[in-house]
Coordinates of N, CA and C in Angstrom, one line a residue:
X1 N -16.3 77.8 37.2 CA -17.0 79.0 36.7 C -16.3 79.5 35.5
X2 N -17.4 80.3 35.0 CA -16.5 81.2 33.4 C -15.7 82.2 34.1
X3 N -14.6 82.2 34.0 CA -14.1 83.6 33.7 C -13.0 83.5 32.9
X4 N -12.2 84.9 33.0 CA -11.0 85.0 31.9 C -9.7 84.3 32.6
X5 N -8.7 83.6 32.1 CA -7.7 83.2 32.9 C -6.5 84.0 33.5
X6 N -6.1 83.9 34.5 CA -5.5 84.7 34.7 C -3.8 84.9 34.5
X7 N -3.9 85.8 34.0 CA -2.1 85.7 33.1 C -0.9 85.9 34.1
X8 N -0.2 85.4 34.1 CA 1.0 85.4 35.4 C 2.1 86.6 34.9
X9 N 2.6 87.2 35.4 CA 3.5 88.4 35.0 C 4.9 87.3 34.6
X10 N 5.3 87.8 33.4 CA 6.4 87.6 32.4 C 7.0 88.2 32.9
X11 N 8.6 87.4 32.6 CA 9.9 88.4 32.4 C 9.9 89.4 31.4
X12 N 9.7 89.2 30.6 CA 9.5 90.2 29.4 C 8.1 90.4 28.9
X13 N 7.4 91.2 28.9 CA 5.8 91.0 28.6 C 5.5 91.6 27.2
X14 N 7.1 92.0 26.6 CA 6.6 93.0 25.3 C 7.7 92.2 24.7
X15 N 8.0 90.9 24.3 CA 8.5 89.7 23.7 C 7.5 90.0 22.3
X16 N 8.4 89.9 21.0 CA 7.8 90.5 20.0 C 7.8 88.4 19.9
X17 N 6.5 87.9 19.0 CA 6.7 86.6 18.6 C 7.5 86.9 17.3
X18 N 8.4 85.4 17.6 CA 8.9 85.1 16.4 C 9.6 83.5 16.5
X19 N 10.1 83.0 15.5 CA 10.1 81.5 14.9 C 10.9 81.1 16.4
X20 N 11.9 81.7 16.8 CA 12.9 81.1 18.0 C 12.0 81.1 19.2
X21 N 10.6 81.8 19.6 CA 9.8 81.9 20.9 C 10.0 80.3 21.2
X22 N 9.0 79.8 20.4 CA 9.5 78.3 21.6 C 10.7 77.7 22.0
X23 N 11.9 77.9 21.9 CA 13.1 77.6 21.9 C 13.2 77.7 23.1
X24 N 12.5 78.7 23.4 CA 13.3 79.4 24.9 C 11.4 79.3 25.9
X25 N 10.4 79.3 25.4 CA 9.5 79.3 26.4 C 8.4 78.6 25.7
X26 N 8.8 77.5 25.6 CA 7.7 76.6 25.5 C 6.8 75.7 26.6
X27 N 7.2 76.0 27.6 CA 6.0 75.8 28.8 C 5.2 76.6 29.0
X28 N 5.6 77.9 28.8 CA 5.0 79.1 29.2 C 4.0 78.7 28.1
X29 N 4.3 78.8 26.7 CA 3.2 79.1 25.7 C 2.2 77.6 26.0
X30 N 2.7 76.7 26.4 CA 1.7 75.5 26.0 C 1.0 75.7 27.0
X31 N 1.1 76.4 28.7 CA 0.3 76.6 29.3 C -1.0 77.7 29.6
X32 N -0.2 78.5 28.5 CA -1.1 79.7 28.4 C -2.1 79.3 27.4
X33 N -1.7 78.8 26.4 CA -3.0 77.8 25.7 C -3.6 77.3 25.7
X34 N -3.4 76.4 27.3 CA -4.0 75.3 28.1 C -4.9 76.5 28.6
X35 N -4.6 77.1 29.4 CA -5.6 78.2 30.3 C -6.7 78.6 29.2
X36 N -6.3 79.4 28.0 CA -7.2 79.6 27.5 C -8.3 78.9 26.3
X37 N -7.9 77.6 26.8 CA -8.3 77.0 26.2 C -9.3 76.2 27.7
X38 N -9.2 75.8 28.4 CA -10.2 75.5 29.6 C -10.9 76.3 29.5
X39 N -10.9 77.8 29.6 CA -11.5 78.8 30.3 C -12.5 79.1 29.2
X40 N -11.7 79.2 27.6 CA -12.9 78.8 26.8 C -13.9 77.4 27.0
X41 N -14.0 76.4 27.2 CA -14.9 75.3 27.7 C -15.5 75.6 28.6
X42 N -14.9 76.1 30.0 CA -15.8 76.3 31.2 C -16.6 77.3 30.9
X43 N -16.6 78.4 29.8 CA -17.6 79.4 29.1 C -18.8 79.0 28.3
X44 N -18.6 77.5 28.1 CA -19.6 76.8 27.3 C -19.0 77.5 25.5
X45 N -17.9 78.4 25.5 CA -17.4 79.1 23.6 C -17.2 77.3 23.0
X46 N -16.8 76.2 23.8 CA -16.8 75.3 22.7 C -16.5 74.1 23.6
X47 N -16.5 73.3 23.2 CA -16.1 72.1 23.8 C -15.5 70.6 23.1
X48 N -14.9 71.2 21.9 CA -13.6 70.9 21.6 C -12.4 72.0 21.2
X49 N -11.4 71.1 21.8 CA -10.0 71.5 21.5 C -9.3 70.7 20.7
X50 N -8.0 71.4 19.9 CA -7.1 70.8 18.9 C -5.9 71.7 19.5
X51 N -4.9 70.7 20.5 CA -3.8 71.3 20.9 C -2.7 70.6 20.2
X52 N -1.8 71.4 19.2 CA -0.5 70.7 19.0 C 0.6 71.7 19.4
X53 N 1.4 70.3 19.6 CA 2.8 71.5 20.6 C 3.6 70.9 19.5
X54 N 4.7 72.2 18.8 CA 6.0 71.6 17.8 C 5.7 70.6 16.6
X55 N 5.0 71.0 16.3 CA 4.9 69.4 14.9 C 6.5 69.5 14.7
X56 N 6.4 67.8 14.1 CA 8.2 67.8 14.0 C 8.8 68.2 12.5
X57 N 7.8 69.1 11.6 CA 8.3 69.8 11.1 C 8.8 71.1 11.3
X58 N 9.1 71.2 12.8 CA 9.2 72.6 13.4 C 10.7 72.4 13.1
X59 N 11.1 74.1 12.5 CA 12.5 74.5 12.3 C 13.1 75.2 13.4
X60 N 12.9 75.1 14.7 CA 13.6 75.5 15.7 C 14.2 74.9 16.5
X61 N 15.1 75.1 17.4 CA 15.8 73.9 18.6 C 15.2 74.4 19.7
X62 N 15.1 73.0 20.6 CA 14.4 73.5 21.6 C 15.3 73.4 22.7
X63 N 16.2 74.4 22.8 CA 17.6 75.1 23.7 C 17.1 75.0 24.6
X64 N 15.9 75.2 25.4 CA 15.4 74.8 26.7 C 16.1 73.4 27.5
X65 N 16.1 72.1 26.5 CA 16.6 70.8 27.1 C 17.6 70.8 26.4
X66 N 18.7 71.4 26.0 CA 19.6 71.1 25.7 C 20.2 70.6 24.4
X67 N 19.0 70.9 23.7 CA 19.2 70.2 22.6 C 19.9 71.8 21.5
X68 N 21.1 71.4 20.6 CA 21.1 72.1 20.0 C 20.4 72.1 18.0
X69 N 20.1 71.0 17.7 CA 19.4 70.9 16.7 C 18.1 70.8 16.6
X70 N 17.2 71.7 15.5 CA 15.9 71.9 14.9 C 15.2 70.7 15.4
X71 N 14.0 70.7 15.9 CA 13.1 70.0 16.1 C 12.7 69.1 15.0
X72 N 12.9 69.5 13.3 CA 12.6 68.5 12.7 C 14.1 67.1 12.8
X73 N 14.8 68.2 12.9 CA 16.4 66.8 12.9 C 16.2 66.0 14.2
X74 N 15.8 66.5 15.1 CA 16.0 65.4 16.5 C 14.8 64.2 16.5
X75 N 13.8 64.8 15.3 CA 12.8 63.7 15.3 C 13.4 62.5 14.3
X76 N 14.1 63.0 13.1 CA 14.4 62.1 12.6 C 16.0 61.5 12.8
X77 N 17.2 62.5 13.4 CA 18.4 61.6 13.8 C 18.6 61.4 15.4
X78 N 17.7 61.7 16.0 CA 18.0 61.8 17.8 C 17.1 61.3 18.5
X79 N 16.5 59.7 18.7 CA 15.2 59.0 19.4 C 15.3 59.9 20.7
X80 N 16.4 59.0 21.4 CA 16.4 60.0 22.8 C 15.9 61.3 23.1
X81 N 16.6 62.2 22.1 CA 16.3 63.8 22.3 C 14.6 63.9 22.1
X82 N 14.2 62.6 21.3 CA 12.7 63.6 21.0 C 12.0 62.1 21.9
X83 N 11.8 61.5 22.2 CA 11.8 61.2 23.8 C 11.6 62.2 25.3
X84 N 12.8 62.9 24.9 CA 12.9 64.2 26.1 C 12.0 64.7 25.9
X85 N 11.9 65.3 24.1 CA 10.9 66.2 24.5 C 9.5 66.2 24.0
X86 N 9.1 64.5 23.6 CA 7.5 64.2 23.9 C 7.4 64.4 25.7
X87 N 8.5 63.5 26.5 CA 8.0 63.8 28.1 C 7.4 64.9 28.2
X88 N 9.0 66.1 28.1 CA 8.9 67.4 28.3 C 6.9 67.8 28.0
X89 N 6.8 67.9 26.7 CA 5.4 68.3 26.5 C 4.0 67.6 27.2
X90 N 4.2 66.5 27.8 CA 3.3 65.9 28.2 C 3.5 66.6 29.7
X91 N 4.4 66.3 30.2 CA 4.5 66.8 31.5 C 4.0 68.2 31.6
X92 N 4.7 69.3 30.9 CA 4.4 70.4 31.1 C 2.8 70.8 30.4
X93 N 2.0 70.2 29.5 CA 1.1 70.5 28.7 C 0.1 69.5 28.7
X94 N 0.1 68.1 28.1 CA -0.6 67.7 28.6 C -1.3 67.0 30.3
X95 N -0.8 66.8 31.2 CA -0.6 67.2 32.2 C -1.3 68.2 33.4
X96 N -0.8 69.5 32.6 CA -1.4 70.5 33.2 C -2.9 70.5 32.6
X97 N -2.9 70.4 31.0 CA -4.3 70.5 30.9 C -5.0 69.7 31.8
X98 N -4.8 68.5 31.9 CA -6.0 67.6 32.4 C -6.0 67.7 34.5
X99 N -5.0 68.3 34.5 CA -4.7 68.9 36.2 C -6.1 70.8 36.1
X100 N -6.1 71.4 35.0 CA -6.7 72.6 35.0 C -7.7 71.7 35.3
X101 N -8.2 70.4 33.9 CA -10.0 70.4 33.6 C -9.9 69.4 34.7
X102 N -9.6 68.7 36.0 CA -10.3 68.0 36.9 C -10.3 69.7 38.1
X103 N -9.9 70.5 38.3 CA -10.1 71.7 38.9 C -11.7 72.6 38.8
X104 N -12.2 72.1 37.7 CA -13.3 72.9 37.3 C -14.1 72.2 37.5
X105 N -15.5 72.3 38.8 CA -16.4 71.8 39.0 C -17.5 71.4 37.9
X106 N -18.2 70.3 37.1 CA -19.0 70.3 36.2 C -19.9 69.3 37.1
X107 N -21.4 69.6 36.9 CA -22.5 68.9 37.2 C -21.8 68.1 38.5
X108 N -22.1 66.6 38.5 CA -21.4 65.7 40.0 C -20.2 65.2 40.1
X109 N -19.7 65.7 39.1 CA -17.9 65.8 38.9 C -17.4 66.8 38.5
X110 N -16.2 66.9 37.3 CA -15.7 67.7 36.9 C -15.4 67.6 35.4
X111 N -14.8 69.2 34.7 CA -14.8 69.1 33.6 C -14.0 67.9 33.2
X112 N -13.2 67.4 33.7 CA -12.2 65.6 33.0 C -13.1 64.8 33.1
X113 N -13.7 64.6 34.0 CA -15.2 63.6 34.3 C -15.6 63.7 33.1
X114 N -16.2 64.7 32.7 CA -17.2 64.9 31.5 C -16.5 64.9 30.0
X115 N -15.4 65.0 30.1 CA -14.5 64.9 28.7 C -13.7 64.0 28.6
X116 N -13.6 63.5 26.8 CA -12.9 62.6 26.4 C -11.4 63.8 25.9
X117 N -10.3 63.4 26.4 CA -9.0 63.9 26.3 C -8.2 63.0 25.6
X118 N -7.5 63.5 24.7 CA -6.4 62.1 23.9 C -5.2 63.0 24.0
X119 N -4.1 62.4 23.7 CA -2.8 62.6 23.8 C -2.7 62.0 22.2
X120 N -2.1 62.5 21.6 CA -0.8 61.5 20.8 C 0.4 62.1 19.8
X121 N 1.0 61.4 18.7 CA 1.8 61.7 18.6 C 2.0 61.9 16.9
X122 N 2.6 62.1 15.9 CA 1.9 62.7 14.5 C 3.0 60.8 14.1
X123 N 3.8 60.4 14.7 CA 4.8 59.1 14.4 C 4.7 58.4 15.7
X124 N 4.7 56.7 15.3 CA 5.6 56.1 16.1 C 7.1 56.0 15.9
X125 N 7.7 56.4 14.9 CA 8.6 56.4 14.6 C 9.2 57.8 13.4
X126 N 9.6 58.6 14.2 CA 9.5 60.0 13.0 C 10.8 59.2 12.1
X127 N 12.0 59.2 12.2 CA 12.5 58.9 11.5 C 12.3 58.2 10.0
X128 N 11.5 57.3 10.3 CA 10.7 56.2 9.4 C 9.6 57.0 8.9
X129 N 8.7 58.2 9.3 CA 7.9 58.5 9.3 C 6.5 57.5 9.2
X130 N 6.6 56.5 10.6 CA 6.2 55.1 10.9 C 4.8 55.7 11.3
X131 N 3.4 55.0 11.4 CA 3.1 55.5 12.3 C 2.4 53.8 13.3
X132 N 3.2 53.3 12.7 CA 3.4 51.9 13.8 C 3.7 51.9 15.1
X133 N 3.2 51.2 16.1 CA 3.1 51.7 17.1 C 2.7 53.1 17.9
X134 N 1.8 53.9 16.9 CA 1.6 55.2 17.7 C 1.2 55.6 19.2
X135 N 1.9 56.1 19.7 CA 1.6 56.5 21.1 C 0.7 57.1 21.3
X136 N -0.6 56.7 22.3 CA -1.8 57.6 22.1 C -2.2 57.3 23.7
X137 N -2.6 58.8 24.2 CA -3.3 58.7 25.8 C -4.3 58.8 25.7
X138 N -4.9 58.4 26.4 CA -6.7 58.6 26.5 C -7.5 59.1 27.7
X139 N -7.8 60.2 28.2 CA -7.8 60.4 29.6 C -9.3 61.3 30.2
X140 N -9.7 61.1 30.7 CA -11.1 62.0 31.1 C -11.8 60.4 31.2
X141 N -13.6 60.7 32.1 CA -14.4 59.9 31.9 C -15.6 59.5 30.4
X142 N -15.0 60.8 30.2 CA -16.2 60.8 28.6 C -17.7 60.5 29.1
X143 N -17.9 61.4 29.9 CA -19.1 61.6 30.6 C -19.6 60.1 31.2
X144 N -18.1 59.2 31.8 CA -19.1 57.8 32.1 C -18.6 56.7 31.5
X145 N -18.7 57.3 30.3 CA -18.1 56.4 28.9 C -17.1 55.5 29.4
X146 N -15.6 56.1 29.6 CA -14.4 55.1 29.8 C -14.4 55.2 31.6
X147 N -13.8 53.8 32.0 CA -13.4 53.6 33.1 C -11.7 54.3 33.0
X148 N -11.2 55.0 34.5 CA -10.2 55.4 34.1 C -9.4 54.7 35.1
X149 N -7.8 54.7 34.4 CA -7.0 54.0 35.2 C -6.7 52.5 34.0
X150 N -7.3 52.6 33.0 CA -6.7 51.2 32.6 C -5.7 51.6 31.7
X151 N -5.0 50.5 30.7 CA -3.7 50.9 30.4 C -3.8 49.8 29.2
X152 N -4.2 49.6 28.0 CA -4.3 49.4 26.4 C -3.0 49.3 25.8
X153 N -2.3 48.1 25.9 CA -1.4 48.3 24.8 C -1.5 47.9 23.3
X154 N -1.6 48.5 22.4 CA -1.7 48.4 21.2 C -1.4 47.0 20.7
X155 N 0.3 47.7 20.5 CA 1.0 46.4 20.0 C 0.5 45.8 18.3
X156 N 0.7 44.7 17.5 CA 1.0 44.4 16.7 C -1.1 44.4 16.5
X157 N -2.1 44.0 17.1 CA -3.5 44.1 17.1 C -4.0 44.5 17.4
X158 N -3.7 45.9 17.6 CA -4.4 47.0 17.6 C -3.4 48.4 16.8
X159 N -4.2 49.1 16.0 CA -3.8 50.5 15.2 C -4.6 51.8 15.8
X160 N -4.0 52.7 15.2 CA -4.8 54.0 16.0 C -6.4 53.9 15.4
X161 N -6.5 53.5 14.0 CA -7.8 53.8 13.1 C -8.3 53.1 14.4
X162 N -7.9 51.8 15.1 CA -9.0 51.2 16.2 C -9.4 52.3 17.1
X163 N -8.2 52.8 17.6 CA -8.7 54.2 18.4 C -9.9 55.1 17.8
X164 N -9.8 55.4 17.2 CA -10.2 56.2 16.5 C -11.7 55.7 15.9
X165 N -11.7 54.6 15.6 CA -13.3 53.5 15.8 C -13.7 54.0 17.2
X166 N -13.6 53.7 18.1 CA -13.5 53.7 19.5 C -14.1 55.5 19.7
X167 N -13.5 56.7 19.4 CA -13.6 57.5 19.6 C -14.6 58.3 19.2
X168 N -15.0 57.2 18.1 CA -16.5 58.0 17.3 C -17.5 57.2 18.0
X169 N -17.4 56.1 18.1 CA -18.6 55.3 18.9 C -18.4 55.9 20.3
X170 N -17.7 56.9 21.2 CA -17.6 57.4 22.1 C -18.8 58.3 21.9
X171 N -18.5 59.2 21.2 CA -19.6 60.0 20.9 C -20.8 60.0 20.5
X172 N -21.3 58.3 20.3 CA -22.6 58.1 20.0 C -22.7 57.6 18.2
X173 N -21.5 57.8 17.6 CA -21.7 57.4 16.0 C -21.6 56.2 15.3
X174 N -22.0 55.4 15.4 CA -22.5 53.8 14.9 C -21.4 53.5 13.8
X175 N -20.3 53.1 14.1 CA -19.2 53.6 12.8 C -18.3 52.1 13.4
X176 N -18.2 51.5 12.1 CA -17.2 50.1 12.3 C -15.8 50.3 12.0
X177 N -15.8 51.2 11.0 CA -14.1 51.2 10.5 C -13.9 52.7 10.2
X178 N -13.1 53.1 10.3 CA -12.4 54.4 9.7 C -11.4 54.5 8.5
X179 N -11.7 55.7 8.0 CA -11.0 55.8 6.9 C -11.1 54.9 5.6
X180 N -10.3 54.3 5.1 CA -10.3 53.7 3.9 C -9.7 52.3 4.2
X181 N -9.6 52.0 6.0 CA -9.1 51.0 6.4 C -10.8 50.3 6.4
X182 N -10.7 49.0 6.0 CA -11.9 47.7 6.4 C -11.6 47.5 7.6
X183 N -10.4 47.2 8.2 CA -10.2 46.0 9.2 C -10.2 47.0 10.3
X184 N -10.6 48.3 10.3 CA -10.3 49.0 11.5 C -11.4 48.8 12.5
X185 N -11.2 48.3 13.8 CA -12.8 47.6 14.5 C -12.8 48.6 16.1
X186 N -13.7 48.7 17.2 CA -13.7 49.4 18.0 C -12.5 48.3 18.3
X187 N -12.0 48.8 20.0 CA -11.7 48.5 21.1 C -12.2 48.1 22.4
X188 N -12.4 46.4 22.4 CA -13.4 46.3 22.6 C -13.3 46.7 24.5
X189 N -11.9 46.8 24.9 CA -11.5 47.2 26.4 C -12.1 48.5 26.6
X190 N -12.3 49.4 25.8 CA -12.4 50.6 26.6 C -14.4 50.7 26.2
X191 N -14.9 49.6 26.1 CA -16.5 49.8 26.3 C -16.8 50.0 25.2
X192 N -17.1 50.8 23.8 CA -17.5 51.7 23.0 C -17.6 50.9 21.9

């Protein structure tokens, strides 16, 4: 059903924003964006979303996990640390989103049923600012579209532009390549 989401009482509810907020509550904010961002969909206000948590040009540390250096430094001198905290975000964010939209009844399933969801990541390699090997989720039925439960590894013959082929022919758009790539072709595992 539409309604407004319901806000959980804060330790502090008169937290002025500023550059260090995610440092210290970045679950809180990625789920309160999550909420209002379902609740806009289940209202029929829109039915796309553009969720980024920290691009790794973010100048903050995220003191939460322990980390004492700026989110842009742990992307490029700390794999492990930013490891932690792609998990961290997936777990707390994406996660929860796709736990909110299978919650919300749509037609003979649910809002995940009916949506295509992606995960990914701006590098496969920030240091390098690589985007070789990019880590990408793919999650919802897409009204049908994808079978769920399978598991795509990229690897060396497959790129994201293939995703991304894939994601427009999801939607119905007769499209061979993307971008300024020739060789980018669907996938041919996920149907589309």
């Amino acid at each position: 059903g539409c309604a407004a989401p319901t806000l959980v009482p804060r330790e502090n509810n008169s937290l002025v924003f500023h550059s260090l907020l995610p440092a210290k509550y970045l679950k809180e904010i990625m789920q309160i964006n999550v909420d209002m961002a379902v609740a806009a969909m289940a209202c029929d206000l829109t039915r796309v979303i553009v969720f980024q948590v920290g691009a790794t040009t973010a100048l903050w540390p995220p003191f939460f996990m322990g980390l004492r250096e700026q989110l842009h430094d742990v992307s490029h001198r700390n794999p492990d640390g930013m490891s932690k905290f792609t998990a961290y975000t997936i777990e707390h964010g994406f996660a929860y989103l796709l736990k909110k939209m299978k919650s919300i009844p749509e037609g003979n399933g649910t809002m995940l049923d009916n949506s295509a969801v992606v995960w990914s990541n701006e590098f496969g390699d920030g240091n390098a600012h690589s985007m070789a090997s990019l880590p990408i989720i793919a999650a919802g039925g897409a009204g049908g579209k994808w079978k769920p439960g399978r598991y795509i590894r990229f690897g060396r013959r497959r790129r994201h532009v293939d995703f991304l082929v894939s994601l427009c022919r999801t939607f119905g758009l007769d499209v061979t390549k993307f971008g300024h790539d020739p060789s980018a072709g669907p996938i041919a595992e996920l149907g589309v």
